[in-house]
Amino acid sequence: SSVNGEHVIKSLKATDGTKHIPIIAVTAFASPLDKERFIKAGANAYLPKPFKSTELMGLVTKFVPLPHA
């Protein structure tokens, strides 16, 4: 559920070893209120299902730039 996801995000962001890692909340909970809750919990981005692989890769490269070949 979204409540469990929020708990995990808060736990990761509260831990020194993981608080710097970007979190993209990928979820079937797709209401604007759900997005707000995940971002408020500490997620760096929110991606509701269904999504295109290009959308996910766009977010991943936003937070973890891929080296150019």
mmCIF file of C-alpha atoms in Angstrom:
data_model
loop_
_atom_site.group_PDB
_atom_site.id
_atom_site.type_symbol
_atom_site.label_atom_id
_atom_site.label_comp_id
_atom_site.label_asym_id
_atom_site.label_seq_id
_atom_site.Cartn_x
_atom_site.Cartn_y
_atom_site.Cartn_z
ATOM 1 C CA SER A 1 0.000 0.000 0.000
ATOM 2 C CA SER A 2 1.061 3.625 -0.323
ATOM 3 C CA VAL A 3 1.376 3.846 3.462
ATOM 4 C CA ASN A 4 4.063 1.134 3.446
ATOM 5 C CA GLY A 5 5.843 2.884 0.596
ATOM 6 C CA GLU A 6 5.812 6.139 2.515
ATOM 7 C CA HIS A 7 7.247 4.355 5.573
ATOM 8 C CA VAL A 8 10.081 2.848 3.521
ATOM 9 C CA ILE A 9 10.905 6.218 1.935
ATOM 10 C CA LYS A 10 10.939 7.962 5.322
ATOM 11 C CA SER A 11 13.172 5.232 6.763
ATOM 12 C CA LEU A 12 15.635 5.454 3.882
ATOM 13 C CA LYS A 13 15.780 9.250 4.087
ATOM 14 C CA ALA A 14 16.289 9.113 7.877
ATOM 15 C CA THR A 15 19.300 6.773 7.642
ATOM 16 C CA ASP A 16 22.743 8.292 7.134
ATOM 17 C CA GLY A 17 23.888 5.533 4.773
ATOM 18 C CA THR A 18 20.913 5.875 2.420
ATOM 19 C CA LYS A 19 19.539 9.410 2.819
ATOM 20 C CA HIS A 20 21.524 10.666 -0.207
ATOM 21 C CA ILE A 21 20.146 8.015 -2.604
ATOM 22 C CA PRO A 22 17.477 9.383 -4.968
ATOM 23 C CA ILE A 23 14.101 7.655 -4.703
ATOM 24 C CA ILE A 24 11.632 7.374 -7.558
ATOM 25 C CA ALA A 25 8.255 6.212 -6.260
ATOM 26 C CA VAL A 26 6.840 3.877 -8.913
ATOM 27 C CA THR A 27 3.277 3.033 -8.017
ATOM 28 C CA ALA A 28 -0.201 2.153 -9.170
ATOM 29 C CA PHE A 29 -1.548 4.787 -6.765
ATOM 30 C CA ALA A 30 -2.024 7.551 -9.281
ATOM 31 C CA SER A 31 -3.997 10.347 -7.664
ATOM 32 C CA PRO A 32 -2.518 13.813 -7.095
ATOM 33 C CA LEU A 33 -2.875 13.215 -3.352
ATOM 34 C CA ASP A 34 -0.763 10.054 -3.592
ATOM 35 C CA LYS A 35 1.932 11.931 -5.477
ATOM 36 C CA GLU A 36 1.924 14.619 -2.791
ATOM 37 C CA ARG A 37 2.238 12.023 -0.019
ATOM 38 C CA PHE A 38 5.200 10.260 -1.653
ATOM 39 C CA ILE A 39 7.027 13.532 -2.330
ATOM 40 C CA LYS A 40 6.301 14.748 1.207
ATOM 41 C CA ALA A 41 7.694 11.444 2.547
ATOM 42 C CA GLY A 42 10.970 12.211 0.756
ATOM 43 C CA ALA A 43 10.724 10.702 -2.726
ATOM 44 C CA ASN A 44 12.645 12.688 -5.307
ATOM 45 C CA ALA A 45 10.181 11.828 -8.073
ATOM 46 C CA TYR A 46 6.893 10.022 -8.639
ATOM 47 C CA LEU A 47 5.980 7.814 -11.601
ATOM 48 C CA PRO A 48 2.497 6.276 -11.754
ATOM 49 C CA LYS A 49 1.830 3.029 -13.597
ATOM 50 C CA PRO A 50 1.467 2.426 -16.446
ATOM 51 C CA PHE A 51 4.499 4.278 -17.723
ATOM 52 C CA LYS A 52 6.817 4.108 -20.709
ATOM 53 C CA SER A 53 10.379 2.924 -20.296
ATOM 54 C CA THR A 54 11.537 6.276 -21.674
ATOM 55 C CA GLU A 55 9.771 8.055 -18.799
ATOM 56 C CA LEU A 56 11.569 5.910 -16.243
ATOM 57 C CA MET A 57 14.929 6.300 -17.970
ATOM 58 C CA GLY A 58 14.399 10.066 -18.111
ATOM 59 C CA LEU A 59 13.951 10.173 -14.354
ATOM 60 C CA VAL A 60 16.834 7.788 -13.671
ATOM 61 C CA THR A 61 19.235 9.855 -15.781
ATOM 62 C CA LYS A 62 18.003 13.021 -14.075
ATOM 63 C CA PHE A 63 19.293 11.700 -10.761
ATOM 64 C CA VAL A 64 22.097 9.412 -11.950
ATOM 65 C CA PRO A 65 23.558 10.766 -15.186
ATOM 66 C CA LEU A 66 24.701 8.009 -17.511
ATOM 67 C CA PRO A 67 28.162 8.319 -19.098
ATOM 68 C CA HIS A 68 28.149 9.201 -22.773
ATOM 69 C CA ALA A 69 29.638 6.617 -25.115
#
